[in-house]
Coordinates of C-alpha atoms and ligand atoms in Angstrom, one line a residue:
M5 CA 91.4 166.3 224.9
E6 CA 92.1 166.0 221.2
A7 CA 95.3 167.3 219.6
I8 CA 95.3 170.3 217.4
H9 CA 95.4 169.3 213.6
L10 CA 95.9 171.8 210.6
P11 CA 95.3 170.9 207.1
S12 CA 98.1 170.3 204.7
T13 CA 97.1 173.6 203.1
A14 CA 98.1 175.6 206.3
T15 CA 100.6 178.3 205.5
P16 CA 104.1 178.2 207.3
E17 CA 103.0 181.5 209.2
E18 CA 99.8 179.7 210.5
V19 CA 101.9 176.7 211.6
A20 CA 104.4 178.9 213.4
A21 CA 101.6 180.9 215.1
T22 CA 100.1 177.6 216.4
L23 CA 103.5 176.5 217.7
R24 CA 103.8 179.8 219.5
E25 CA 100.3 179.5 221.0
H26 CA 100.0 175.7 221.7
G27 CA 103.7 174.6 221.6
Y28 CA 102.8 172.1 218.8
A29 CA 100.8 171.5 215.7
I30 CA 99.9 168.5 213.7
V31 CA 99.8 169.0 210.0
D32 CA 97.9 166.2 208.3
N33 CA 99.1 164.6 205.3
L34 CA 101.8 166.9 204.6
V35 CA 103.7 164.7 202.2
P36 CA 102.3 161.7 199.9
E37 CA 102.9 158.3 201.2
S38 CA 105.1 157.6 198.0
L39 CA 107.9 159.8 199.7
M40 CA 107.7 157.8 202.9
D41 CA 107.9 154.7 200.8
R42 CA 111.1 156.0 199.1
I43 CA 112.7 156.9 202.5
E44 CA 111.7 153.5 203.9
A45 CA 113.4 151.8 201.0
E46 CA 116.6 153.9 201.2
M47 CA 116.9 153.7 204.8
G48 CA 115.5 150.3 205.6
P49 CA 119.0 148.5 205.5
Y50 CA 120.3 151.1 207.9
V51 CA 117.4 150.7 210.3
N52 CA 118.0 147.0 210.5
A53 CA 121.7 147.4 211.1
S54 CA 121.1 150.0 213.9
L55 CA 121.2 149.1 217.6
Y56 CA 118.7 149.3 220.2
G57 CA 119.1 152.1 222.8
D58 CA 121.2 151.4 226.0
D59 CA 118.9 153.3 228.4
G60 CA 115.4 154.1 229.3
F61 CA 115.5 157.5 227.7
V62 CA 116.5 156.5 224.1
G63 CA 114.6 153.3 224.6
K64 CA 115.9 149.7 225.1
L65 CA 113.5 148.5 222.3
T66 CA 113.9 151.6 220.2
K67 CA 116.3 152.2 217.4
R68 CA 117.7 155.5 216.3
T69 CA 119.2 155.7 212.8
G70 CA 120.7 159.0 211.4
A71 CA 122.9 160.3 208.7
M72 CA 119.8 160.8 206.5
I73 CA 121.2 163.4 204.1
A74 CA 124.2 161.0 203.2
R75 CA 121.9 157.8 203.1
S76 CA 118.6 159.0 201.6
P77 CA 118.0 161.5 198.7
A78 CA 114.3 161.2 199.4
A79 CA 114.9 162.5 203.0
R80 CA 116.5 165.6 201.5
E81 CA 113.1 166.5 200.1
L82 CA 111.5 166.1 203.5
I83 CA 114.1 168.3 205.1
M84 CA 113.5 171.0 202.6
N85 CA 109.9 170.6 202.5
P86 CA 108.5 174.2 202.1
T87 CA 105.9 174.2 205.1
A88 CA 108.6 172.6 207.3
I89 CA 111.5 174.9 206.3
G90 CA 109.1 178.0 206.1
A91 CA 107.5 177.3 209.5
A92 CA 111.0 176.9 211.0
G93 CA 112.2 180.0 209.5
D94 CA 109.3 181.9 210.8
F95 CA 109.3 180.4 214.2
L96 CA 113.1 181.1 214.6
K97 CA 113.2 184.4 213.0
H98 CA 114.6 186.1 216.1
A99 CA 117.8 184.6 215.0
T100 CA 120.1 185.7 212.1
T101 CA 119.8 182.2 210.6
F102 CA 118.6 178.7 211.4
Q103 CA 120.2 175.4 210.6
L104 CA 119.4 171.7 210.6
H105 CA 119.9 170.2 214.1
L106 CA 119.4 166.5 213.5
T107 CA 118.1 163.8 211.2
Q108 CA 116.9 160.6 212.9
I109 CA 114.4 157.7 212.2
I110 CA 113.0 156.6 215.7
S111 CA 111.7 153.0 215.4
V112 CA 109.7 152.2 218.5
F113 CA 109.3 148.4 218.5
P114 CA 106.4 146.5 220.1
G115 CA 107.0 146.4 223.9
S116 CA 108.9 149.6 224.1
K117 CA 108.2 151.4 227.3
A118 CA 107.1 155.0 227.5
Q119 CA 110.0 157.5 227.2
P120 CA 110.2 159.9 230.1
I121 CA 108.5 163.2 229.4
H122 CA 111.1 165.9 228.7
R123 CA 111.9 169.1 226.9
D124 CA 114.2 168.7 223.8
Q125 CA 116.1 171.9 224.6
V126 CA 117.9 170.1 227.5
A127 CA 120.1 168.7 224.9
W128 CA 122.2 172.0 225.4
D129 CA 123.6 170.9 228.6
F130 CA 120.4 171.8 230.5
F131 CA 121.1 175.5 229.8
P132 CA 118.2 177.5 231.2
F133 CA 117.2 179.4 227.9
P134 CA 115.0 182.4 228.7
P135 CA 111.3 181.5 228.7
D136 CA 110.8 183.8 225.6
Y137 CA 113.7 182.4 223.7
E138 CA 112.9 179.4 221.3
V139 CA 116.0 177.6 220.2
Q140 CA 114.5 174.9 218.1
C141 CA 111.7 174.0 215.9
N142 CA 111.2 170.1 215.8
L143 CA 109.2 167.7 213.6
L144 CA 108.3 164.2 213.9
W145 CA 107.1 162.9 210.4
A146 CA 104.9 159.8 210.7
M147 CA 106.5 157.0 208.7
T148 CA 103.9 154.6 209.9
D149 CA 100.5 155.5 211.0
Y150 CA 100.7 156.7 214.5
T151 CA 98.1 155.4 217.0
E152 CA 98.1 155.7 220.8
E153 CA 98.3 152.0 221.2
M154 CA 101.5 152.0 218.8
G155 CA 103.1 154.6 221.0
A156 CA 102.3 158.0 219.3
T157 CA 104.4 160.7 220.8
R158 CA 102.7 162.3 223.9
L159 CA 102.5 166.0 224.5
V160 CA 101.6 168.1 227.5
P161 CA 99.7 171.0 225.7
G162 CA 100.7 174.4 226.7
S163 CA 103.6 173.2 228.7
H164 CA 106.1 175.4 226.6
R165 CA 104.9 178.3 228.6
L166 CA 105.3 176.8 232.1
P167 CA 108.3 176.6 234.4
D168 CA 110.1 173.2 234.6
K169 CA 108.2 170.5 236.1
D170 CA 108.2 166.6 236.3
Y171 CA 105.1 165.4 234.2
S172 CA 103.7 162.0 234.1
I173 CA 102.1 160.2 231.1
E174 CA 98.6 161.1 232.6
D175 CA 99.3 164.7 232.1
S176 CA 99.9 164.1 228.3
I177 CA 97.8 163.4 225.2
P178 CA 98.8 161.2 222.2
A179 CA 99.7 162.9 218.9
V180 CA 97.6 160.5 216.7
M181 CA 98.1 161.0 213.0
K182 CA 98.5 159.2 209.7
R183 CA 101.6 158.2 207.8
G184 CA 103.1 161.2 205.8
S185 CA 101.7 163.8 208.5
A186 CA 104.0 165.8 210.6
L187 CA 103.9 166.8 214.3
F188 CA 105.7 170.2 214.8
Y189 CA 106.7 170.9 218.4
T190 CA 108.9 173.4 220.0
G191 CA 112.0 172.8 222.2
K192 CA 110.1 173.9 225.3
I193 CA 107.1 171.5 225.1
Y194 CA 107.0 168.5 227.3
H195 CA 106.6 165.3 225.3
G196 CA 107.9 161.8 224.9
A197 CA 107.4 158.7 222.9
G198 CA 104.6 156.6 224.2
E199 CA 104.5 152.9 225.1
N200 CA 104.2 150.7 222.2
K201 CA 101.4 148.3 223.4
S202 CA 100.7 146.9 219.9
D203 CA 102.3 144.3 217.8
R204 CA 103.2 146.8 215.1
L205 CA 106.4 149.1 214.6
R206 CA 105.8 152.7 215.2
Q207 CA 108.2 154.8 213.1
A208 CA 108.8 158.6 212.8
I209 CA 111.5 160.7 211.2
N210 CA 112.6 163.3 213.6
I211 CA 113.9 166.3 211.7
T212 CA 114.7 169.3 213.8
Y213 CA 116.0 172.8 213.1
A214 CA 117.7 175.2 215.6
V215 CA 118.9 178.8 215.5
G216 CA 122.3 179.3 213.6
W217 CA 124.5 179.9 216.6
V218 CA 124.2 176.7 218.6
R219 CA 126.0 173.4 218.3
Q220 CA 124.1 170.9 216.1
E221 CA 123.0 167.7 217.8
E222 CA 124.1 165.6 214.7
N223 CA 127.4 166.7 213.4
Q224 CA 126.4 167.5 209.6
Y225 CA 130.0 168.1 208.5
L226 CA 131.3 164.7 209.6
T227 CA 128.0 162.8 208.9
T228 CA 127.8 163.7 205.3
P229 CA 130.9 163.0 203.4
I230 CA 132.4 165.9 201.6
E231 CA 132.1 164.1 198.2
I232 CA 128.3 163.8 198.8
A233 CA 128.1 167.5 200.1
R234 CA 129.6 168.8 196.9
T235 CA 126.6 167.3 194.9
L236 CA 124.0 168.7 197.1
P237 CA 122.0 172.0 196.2
E238 CA 123.0 175.3 197.9
D239 CA 119.9 175.8 199.9
L240 CA 120.2 172.4 201.5
L241 CA 124.0 173.0 202.3
K242 CA 123.1 176.3 203.9
V243 CA 120.6 174.6 206.2
M244 CA 123.1 172.1 207.0
G245 CA 125.3 174.8 208.3
Y246 CA 127.5 175.7 205.1
Q247 CA 126.9 179.3 206.0
M248 CA 127.7 181.8 208.9
G249 CA 125.4 180.9 211.9
C250 CA 125.5 184.5 212.9
F251 CA 127.8 187.5 212.5
A252 CA 130.7 185.5 214.2
M253 CA 130.0 181.9 214.1
G254 CA 131.2 179.3 211.7
Y255 CA 133.8 181.0 209.5
V256 CA 136.6 178.9 207.9
G257 CA 140.2 179.5 206.9
D258 CA 141.1 183.2 206.8
F259 CA 137.6 184.5 208.1
E260 CA 135.9 183.2 204.8
D261 CA 132.5 181.9 204.1
P262 CA 132.2 178.1 204.9
M263 CA 130.7 177.4 201.5
T264 CA 134.2 178.1 200.1
V265 CA 135.3 174.7 201.3
L266 CA 132.9 173.0 199.0
H267 CA 132.8 175.4 196.2
P268 CA 135.9 177.7 196.0
P269 CA 134.8 181.0 194.4
A270 CA 136.8 182.6 191.6
E271 CA 137.7 185.5 193.8
R272 CA 138.4 185.1 197.6
K273 CA 136.5 187.4 199.9
V274 CA 136.7 188.0 203.7
L275 CA 133.3 188.0 205.6
N276 CA 131.9 191.3 206.7
T277 CA 130.7 191.2 210.4
E278 CA 129.2 194.6 210.2
I279 CA 126.8 193.5 207.6
M280 CA 125.9 190.3 209.5
A281 CA 125.5 192.1 212.8
K282 CA 123.2 194.6 211.2
K283 CA 121.2 191.7 209.6
A284 CA 120.7 190.4 213.3
G285 CA 119.1 193.7 214.1
Y286 CA 121.9 194.9 216.4
V287 CA 121.6 198.6 215.6
G288 CA 122.6 200.1 218.6
D289 CA 124.9 197.7 220.3
A290 CA 126.5 196.7 217.1
K291 CA 127.8 200.3 216.6
K292 CA 129.6 200.2 219.9
L293 CA 130.8 196.6 219.0
L294 CA 131.9 197.0 215.5
V295 CA 133.5 200.1 214.0
D296 CA 131.3 201.3 211.2
S297 CA 133.3 201.0 208.0
T298 CA 131.7 204.1 206.5
T299 CA 133.0 206.3 209.2
A300 CA 136.2 204.7 210.2
Ligands
LIG410 O1 109.8 159.1 219.4 C1 109.0 160.0 219.8 O2 107.9 159.9 219.8 C2 109.8 161.1 220.5 C3 111.1 161.0 220.8 C4 111.7 162.1 221.5 O3 111.1 162.9 222.1 C5 113.2 162.2 221.7 O4 113.9 161.3 221.4 O5 113.6 163.4 222.1
LIG411 FE1 112.2 164.7 222.6

């Protein structure tokens, strides 16, 4: 079985629809190789300095290198890629907001064994999210070409709709793609890094987004120093979590917007939970929960 590929001209809505139906989508040549060259140059010293994993899940011949917003201006472009952000926003539109969950270069060195097949949503303490509640939208951007021999990520197509089960490599197919292409996949689809049987390094950039009310896997506030955060554009800051995650999550100080920590407004303003709750579509329940300020 061949993996599903979409052209780089696919709309975010098309990508999200493919994700809903198949649990994944590969978008070919979504960014030029020159962007990957820049990320490679900016992140190279950090990849070299990273340690190998300490267990079979993260991979004993696999390195994970994060803090990409702080370390790589080019990575910021990848995170805000319109197709990636658009598809994540559409796929997670049942939530009030979505946010960046983690940034990580995964370097699978020759000889690295296959990773156990898993669902990424287990990261939240194995909480059994309802079958129809998608909590994250994940991307693996190919930083090198991605062949089966090199350990291309393996996927169990359609498994996002099935109950929990132990899958083996034989149940999976490789997501073969070219450098600059992106594999989008849901938090529910079973997948894992393949074994690298070649003599070449397999590298991918794992950028994942999650609904706004959950804890982020990579702590964005501590990972990006505040002096760097102050220089970043507002749309990127919001995705990092410098905004309310939903009507009650993420306020600072005296119930104020988190952005005020970076850019204090001329006039201070307390957040309005009612507006946020209505944005979330809680028409009936929100009325019971929150006193309507127009009638109170
Ligand atoms: O590197 C890969 O191909 C997949 C990695 C992965 O699934 C994970 O670390 O959760
Ligand atoms: Fe994973």
